[in-house]
Short mmCIF file of C-alpha atoms in Angstrom, two decimals:
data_model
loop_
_atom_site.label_atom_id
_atom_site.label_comp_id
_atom_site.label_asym_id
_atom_site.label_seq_id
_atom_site.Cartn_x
_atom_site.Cartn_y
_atom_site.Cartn_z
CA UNK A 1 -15.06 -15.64 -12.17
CA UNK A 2 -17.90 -14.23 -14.43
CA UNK A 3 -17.58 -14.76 -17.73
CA UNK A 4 -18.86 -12.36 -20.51
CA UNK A 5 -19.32 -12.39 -24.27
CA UNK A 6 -16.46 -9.76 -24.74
CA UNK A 7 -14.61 -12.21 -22.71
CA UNK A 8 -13.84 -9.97 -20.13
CA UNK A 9 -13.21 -11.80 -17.26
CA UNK A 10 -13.68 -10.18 -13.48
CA UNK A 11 -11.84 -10.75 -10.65
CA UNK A 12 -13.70 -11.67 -7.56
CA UNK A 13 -10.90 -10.35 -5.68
CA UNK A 14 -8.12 -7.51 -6.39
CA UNK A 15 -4.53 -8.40 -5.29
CA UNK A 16 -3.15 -4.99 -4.49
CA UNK A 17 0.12 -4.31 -3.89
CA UNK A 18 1.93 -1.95 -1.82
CA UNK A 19 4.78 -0.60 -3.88
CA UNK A 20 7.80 1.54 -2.71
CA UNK A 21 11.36 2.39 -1.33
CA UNK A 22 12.11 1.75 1.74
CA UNK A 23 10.87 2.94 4.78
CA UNK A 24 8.54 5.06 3.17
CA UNK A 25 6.08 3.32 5.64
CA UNK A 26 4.75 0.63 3.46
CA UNK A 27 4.05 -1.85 6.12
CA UNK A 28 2.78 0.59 8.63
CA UNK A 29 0.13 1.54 5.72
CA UNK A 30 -0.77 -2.11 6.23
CA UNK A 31 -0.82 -2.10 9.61
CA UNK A 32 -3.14 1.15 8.94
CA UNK A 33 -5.34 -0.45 6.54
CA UNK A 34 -6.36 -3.51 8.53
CA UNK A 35 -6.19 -2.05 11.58
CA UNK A 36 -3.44 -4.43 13.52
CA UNK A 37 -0.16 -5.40 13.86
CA UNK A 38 0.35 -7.68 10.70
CA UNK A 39 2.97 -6.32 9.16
CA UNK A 40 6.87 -5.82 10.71
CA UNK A 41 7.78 -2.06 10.61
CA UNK A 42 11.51 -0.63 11.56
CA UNK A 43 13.41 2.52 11.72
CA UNK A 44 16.37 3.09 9.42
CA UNK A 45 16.13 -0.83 8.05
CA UNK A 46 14.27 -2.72 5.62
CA UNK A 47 11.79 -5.13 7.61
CA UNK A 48 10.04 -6.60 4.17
CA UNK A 49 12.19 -9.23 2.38
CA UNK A 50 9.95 -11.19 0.88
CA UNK A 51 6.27 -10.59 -0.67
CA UNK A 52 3.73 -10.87 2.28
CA UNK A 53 0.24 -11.53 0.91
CA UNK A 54 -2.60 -10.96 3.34
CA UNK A 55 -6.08 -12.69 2.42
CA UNK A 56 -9.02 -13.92 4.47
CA UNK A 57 -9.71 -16.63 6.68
CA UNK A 58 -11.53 -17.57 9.51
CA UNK A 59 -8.52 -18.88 11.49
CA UNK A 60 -5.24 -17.21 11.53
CA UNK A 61 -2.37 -18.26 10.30
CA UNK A 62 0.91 -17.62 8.95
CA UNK A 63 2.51 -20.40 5.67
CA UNK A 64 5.90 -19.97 4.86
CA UNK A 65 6.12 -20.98 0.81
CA UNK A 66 8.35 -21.98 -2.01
CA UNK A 67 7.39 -22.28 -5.01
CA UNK A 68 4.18 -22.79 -4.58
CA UNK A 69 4.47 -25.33 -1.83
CA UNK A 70 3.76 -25.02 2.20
CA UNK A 71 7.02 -25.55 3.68
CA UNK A 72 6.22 -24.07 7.28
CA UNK A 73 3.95 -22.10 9.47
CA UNK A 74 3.85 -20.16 12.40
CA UNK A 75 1.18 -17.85 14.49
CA UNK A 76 1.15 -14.13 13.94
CA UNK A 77 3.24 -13.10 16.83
CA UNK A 78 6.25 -15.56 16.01
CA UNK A 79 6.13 -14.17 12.83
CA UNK A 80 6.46 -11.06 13.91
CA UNK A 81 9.74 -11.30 15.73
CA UNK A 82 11.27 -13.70 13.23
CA UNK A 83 14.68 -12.70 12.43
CA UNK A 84 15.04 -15.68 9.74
CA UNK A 85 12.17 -17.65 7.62
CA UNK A 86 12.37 -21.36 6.78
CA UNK A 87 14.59 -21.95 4.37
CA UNK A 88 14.14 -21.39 0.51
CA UNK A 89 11.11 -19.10 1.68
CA UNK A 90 10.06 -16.76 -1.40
CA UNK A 91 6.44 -15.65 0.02
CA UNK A 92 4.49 -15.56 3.22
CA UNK A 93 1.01 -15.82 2.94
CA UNK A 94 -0.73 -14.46 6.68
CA UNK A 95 -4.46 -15.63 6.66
CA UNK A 96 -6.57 -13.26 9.15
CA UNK A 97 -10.06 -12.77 9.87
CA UNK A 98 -10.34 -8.67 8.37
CA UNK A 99 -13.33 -7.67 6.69
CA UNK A 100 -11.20 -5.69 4.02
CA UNK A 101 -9.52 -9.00 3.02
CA UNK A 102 -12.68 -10.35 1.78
CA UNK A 103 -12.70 -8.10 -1.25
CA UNK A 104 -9.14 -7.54 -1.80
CA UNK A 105 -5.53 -9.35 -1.02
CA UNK A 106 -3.12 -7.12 0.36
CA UNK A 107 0.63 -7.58 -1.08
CA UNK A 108 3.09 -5.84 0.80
CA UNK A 109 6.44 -5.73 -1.21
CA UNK A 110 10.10 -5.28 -0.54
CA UNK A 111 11.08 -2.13 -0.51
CA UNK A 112 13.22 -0.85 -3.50
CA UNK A 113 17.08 0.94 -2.83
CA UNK A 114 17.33 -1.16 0.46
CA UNK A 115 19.75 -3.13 -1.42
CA UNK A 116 20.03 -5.50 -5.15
CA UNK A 117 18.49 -8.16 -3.58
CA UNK A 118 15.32 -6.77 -2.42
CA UNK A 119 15.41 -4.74 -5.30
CA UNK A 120 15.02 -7.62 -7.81
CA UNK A 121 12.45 -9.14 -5.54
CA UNK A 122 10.10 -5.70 -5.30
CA UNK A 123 10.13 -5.97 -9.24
CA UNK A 124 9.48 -9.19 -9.97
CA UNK A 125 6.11 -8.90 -7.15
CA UNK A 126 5.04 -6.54 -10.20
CA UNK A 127 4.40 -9.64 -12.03
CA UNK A 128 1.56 -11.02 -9.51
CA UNK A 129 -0.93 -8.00 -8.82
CA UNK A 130 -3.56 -6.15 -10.08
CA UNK A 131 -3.05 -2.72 -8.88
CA UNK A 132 -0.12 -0.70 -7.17
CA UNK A 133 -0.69 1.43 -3.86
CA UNK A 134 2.29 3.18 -4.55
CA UNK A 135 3.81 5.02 -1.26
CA UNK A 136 6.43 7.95 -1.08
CA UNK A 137 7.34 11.09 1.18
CA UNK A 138 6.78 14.09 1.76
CA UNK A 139 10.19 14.78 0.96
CA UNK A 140 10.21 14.73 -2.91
CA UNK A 141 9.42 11.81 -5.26
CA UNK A 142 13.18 10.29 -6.01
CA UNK A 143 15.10 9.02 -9.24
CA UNK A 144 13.91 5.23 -7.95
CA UNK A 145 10.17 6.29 -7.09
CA UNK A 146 10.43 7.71 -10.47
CA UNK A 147 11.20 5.02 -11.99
CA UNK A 148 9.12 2.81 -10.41
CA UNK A 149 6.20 4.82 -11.50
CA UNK A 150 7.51 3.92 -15.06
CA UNK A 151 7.92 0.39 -14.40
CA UNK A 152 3.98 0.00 -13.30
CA UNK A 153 3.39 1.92 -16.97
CA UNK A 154 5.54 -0.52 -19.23
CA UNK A 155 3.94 -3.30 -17.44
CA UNK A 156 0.27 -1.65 -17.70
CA UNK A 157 -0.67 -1.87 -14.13
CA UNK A 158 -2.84 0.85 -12.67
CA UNK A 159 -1.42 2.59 -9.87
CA UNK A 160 -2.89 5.06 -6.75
CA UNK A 161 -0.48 7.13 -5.39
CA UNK A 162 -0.17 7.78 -1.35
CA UNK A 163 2.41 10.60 0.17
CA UNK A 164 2.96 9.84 3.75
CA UNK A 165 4.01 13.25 5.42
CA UNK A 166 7.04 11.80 7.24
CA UNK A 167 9.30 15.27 7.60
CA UNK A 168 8.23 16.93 11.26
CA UNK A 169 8.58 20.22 10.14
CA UNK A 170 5.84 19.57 7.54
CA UNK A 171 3.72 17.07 9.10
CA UNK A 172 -0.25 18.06 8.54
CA UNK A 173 -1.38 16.32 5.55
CA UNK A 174 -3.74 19.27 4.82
CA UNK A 175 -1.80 22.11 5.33
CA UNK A 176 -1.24 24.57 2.39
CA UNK A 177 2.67 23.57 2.10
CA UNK A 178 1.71 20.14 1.40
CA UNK A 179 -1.13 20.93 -0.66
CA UNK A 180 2.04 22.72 -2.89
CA UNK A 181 4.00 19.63 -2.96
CA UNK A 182 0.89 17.62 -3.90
CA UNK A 183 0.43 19.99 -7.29
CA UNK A 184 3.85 20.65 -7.76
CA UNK A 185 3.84 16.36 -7.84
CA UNK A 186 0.62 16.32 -10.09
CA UNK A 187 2.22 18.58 -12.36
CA UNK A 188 5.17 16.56 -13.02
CA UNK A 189 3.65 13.40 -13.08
CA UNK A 190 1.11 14.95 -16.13
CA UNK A 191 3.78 16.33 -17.74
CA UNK A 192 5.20 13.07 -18.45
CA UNK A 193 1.64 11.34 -18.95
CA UNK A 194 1.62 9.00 -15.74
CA UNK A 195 -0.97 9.99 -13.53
CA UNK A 196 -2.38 7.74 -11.24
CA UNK A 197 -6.05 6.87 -10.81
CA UNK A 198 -8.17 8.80 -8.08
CA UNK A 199 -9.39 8.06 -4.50
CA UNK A 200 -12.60 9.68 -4.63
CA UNK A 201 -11.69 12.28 -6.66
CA UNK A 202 -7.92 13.11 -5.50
CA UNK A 203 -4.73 12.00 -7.64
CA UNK A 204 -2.48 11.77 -4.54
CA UNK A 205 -3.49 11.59 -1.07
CA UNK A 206 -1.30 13.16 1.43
CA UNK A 207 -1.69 11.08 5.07
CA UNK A 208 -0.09 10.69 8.19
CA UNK A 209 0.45 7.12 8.96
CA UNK A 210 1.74 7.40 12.36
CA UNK A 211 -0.35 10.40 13.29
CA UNK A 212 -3.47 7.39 12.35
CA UNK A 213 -1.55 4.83 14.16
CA UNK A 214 -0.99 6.54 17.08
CA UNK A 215 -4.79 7.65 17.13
CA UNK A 216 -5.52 3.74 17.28
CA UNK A 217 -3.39 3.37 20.63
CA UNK A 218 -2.00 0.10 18.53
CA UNK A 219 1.56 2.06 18.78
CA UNK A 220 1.23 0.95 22.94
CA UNK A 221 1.47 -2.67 21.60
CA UNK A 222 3.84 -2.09 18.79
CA UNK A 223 6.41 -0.11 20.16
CA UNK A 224 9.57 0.32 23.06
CA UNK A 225 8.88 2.64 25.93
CA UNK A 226 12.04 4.85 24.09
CA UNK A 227 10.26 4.58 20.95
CA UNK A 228 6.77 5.70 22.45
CA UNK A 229 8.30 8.33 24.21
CA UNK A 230 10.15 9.91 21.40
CA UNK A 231 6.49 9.42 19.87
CA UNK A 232 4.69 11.22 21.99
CA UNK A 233 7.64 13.84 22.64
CA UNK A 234 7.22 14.83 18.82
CA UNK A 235 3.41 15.01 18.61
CA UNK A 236 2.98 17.27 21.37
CA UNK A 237 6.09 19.64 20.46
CA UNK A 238 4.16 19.79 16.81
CA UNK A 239 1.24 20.86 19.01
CA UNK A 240 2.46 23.05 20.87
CA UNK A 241 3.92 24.79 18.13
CA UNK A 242 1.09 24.99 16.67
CA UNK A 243 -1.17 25.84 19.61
CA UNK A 244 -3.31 23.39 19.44
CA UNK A 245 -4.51 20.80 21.32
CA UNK A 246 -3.96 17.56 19.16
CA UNK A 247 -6.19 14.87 20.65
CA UNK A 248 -6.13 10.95 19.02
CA UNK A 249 -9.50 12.40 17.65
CA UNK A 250 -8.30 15.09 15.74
CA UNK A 251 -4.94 13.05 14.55
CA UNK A 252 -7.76 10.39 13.27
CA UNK A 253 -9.17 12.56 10.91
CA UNK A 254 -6.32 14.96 10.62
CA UNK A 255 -4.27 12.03 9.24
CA UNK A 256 -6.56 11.98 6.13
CA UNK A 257 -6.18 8.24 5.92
CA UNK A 258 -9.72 7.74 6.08
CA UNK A 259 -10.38 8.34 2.66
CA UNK A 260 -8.01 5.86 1.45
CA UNK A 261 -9.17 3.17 4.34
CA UNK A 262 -13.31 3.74 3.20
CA UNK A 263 -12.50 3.93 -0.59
CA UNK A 264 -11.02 0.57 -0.10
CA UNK A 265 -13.51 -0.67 2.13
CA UNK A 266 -16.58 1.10 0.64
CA UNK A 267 -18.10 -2.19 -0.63
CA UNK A 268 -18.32 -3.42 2.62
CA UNK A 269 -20.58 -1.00 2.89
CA UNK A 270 -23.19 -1.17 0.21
CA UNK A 271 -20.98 1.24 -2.45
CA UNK A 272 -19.83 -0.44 -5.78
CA UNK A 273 -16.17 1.78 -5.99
CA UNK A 274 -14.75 -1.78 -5.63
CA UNK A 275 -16.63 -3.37 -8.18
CA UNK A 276 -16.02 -0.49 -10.92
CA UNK A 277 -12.79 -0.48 -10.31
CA UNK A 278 -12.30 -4.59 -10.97
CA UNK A 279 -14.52 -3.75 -14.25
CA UNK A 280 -12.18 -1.12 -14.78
CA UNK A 281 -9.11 -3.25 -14.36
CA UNK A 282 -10.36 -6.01 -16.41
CA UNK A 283 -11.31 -3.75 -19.49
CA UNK A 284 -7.99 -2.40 -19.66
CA UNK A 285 -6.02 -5.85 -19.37
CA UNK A 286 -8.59 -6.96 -21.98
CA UNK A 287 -7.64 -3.56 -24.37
CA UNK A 288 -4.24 -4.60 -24.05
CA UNK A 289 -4.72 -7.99 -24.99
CA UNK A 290 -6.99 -6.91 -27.83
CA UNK A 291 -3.74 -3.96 -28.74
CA UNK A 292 -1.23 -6.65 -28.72
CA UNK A 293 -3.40 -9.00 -30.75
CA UNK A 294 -3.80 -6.11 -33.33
CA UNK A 295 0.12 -5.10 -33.04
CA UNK A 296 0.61 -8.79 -33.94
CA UNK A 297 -1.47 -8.80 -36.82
CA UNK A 298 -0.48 -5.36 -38.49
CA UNK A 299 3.31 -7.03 -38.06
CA UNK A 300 2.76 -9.48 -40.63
CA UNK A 301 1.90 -6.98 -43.34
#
């Protein structure tokens, strides 16, 4: 920690956390971001249960904790096709050797309206970040996202906000009808004063998380043969309906996940976005100590 004479205090490292319902593709985000198959992803069900916290290491591993305390561990793969955790499990923490992880932790949540349970847990993981990644659809922002979006503001945590283009019909991130949603969105979300911070200059980011991950041929090692097939199927209908030739090059960049993955990695690389944003982060948790303080004060008279 470095310690000023405001008494600001800086965070060496972020823990961000990946907020949202589920399967809005939380954990393939993830599985985006660090470039691997780290996080369980499913079709129809809710694969994240518990908070999964991803920090760096030089050996993998995966501990399986409650309350604090190591009660088991396991290597990645077993984790990944675990159908139950030890008992009285409340968070996994999966060490790996990532770059990324050296200036941030990675949080991926339970995803809200899967059911009470995992409800209650996704809001109580508010309690341990920083910052919220918060992901939704294409398909319109929902009563829950909504509301989770109010939730980060009552509790004063910064938020950036991703929409993963999930409906077929409407699957380029950059095309002009999602460039509609993504205003139509804006507008709302000003009109009730909860905007969410920028990624190099854009309030929400419109990807394509599978049209990155199958770009990074990690979907061969992730998914069935029916599952790649229907995969593939899709991308090249889309392409042929739009008479184009969409090679893993152009679905890299066409994805538009880039610009979330390098403003989140851009201090690996000699920028300071990572920096200003801790200093950012820190000021406002030290306005709304210095607010409360006052609050308490002006009570009394």
């Amino acid at each position: 920690m470095l310690h000023l004479n405001l008494g600001i205090m800086v965070k060496d490292k972020l823990d961000i956390g990946i907020i949202g319902c589920f399967q809005n593709g939380k954990s393939t985000f993830v599985n985006c971001l660090l470039d691997d198959i780290v996080a369980r992803t499913g079709y129809g069900i809710s694969t994240t249960s518990i908070n999964t916290k991803y920090i760096y290491g030089d050996v993998q591993k995966v501990e399986y904790c409650s309350k604090g305390e190591i009660v088991g561990t396991s290597r990645l793969n077993e984790f990944l096709r675990m159908v139950e955790y030890p008992q009285g499990t409340d968070e996994i923490v999966i060490t790996l050797w990532k770059p990324l992880l050296k200036n941030i932790n990675i949080i991926d949540t339970p995803g809200f309206e899967a059911n009470d349970k995992d409800n209650m847990m996704a809001l109580s993981s508010l309690n341990n970040i920083d910052i919220a990644i918060v992901v939704l659809t294409n398909k319109g922002i929902s009563i829950q996202e909504m509301n989770i979006i109010v939730e980060l503001f009552k509790r004063r945590i910064p938020y950036f906000l991703i929409m993963n283009c999930t409906d077929v019909n409407t699957w380029n991130p950059i095309s002009k009808s999602n460039k509609i949603k993504v205003d139509n969105l804006y507008e709302k979300l000003k009109s009730v004063e909860r905007l969410p911070w920028s990624i190099d200059g854009h309030n929400i980011v419109p990807v394509n998380l599978l049209w990155f991950w199958y770009a990074s041929e990690q979907y061969i090692n992730e998914f069935t043969d029916e599952r790649r097939c229907q995969i593939e199927a899709a991308i090249k209908s889309y392409s042929d309906n739009m008479g184009e030739i969409f090679d893993r090059d152009f679905l890299l960049n066409a994805s538009n996940f880039l610009i979330v993955r390098n403003f989140l990695a851009a201090e690996i690389n000699g920028s300071i976005s990572l920096k200003t944003l801790r200093w950012k982060i820190a000021l406002n948790k030290k306005l709304i100590e210095w607010n409360n303080k006052l609050d308490s004060i002006v009570s009394r008279y």
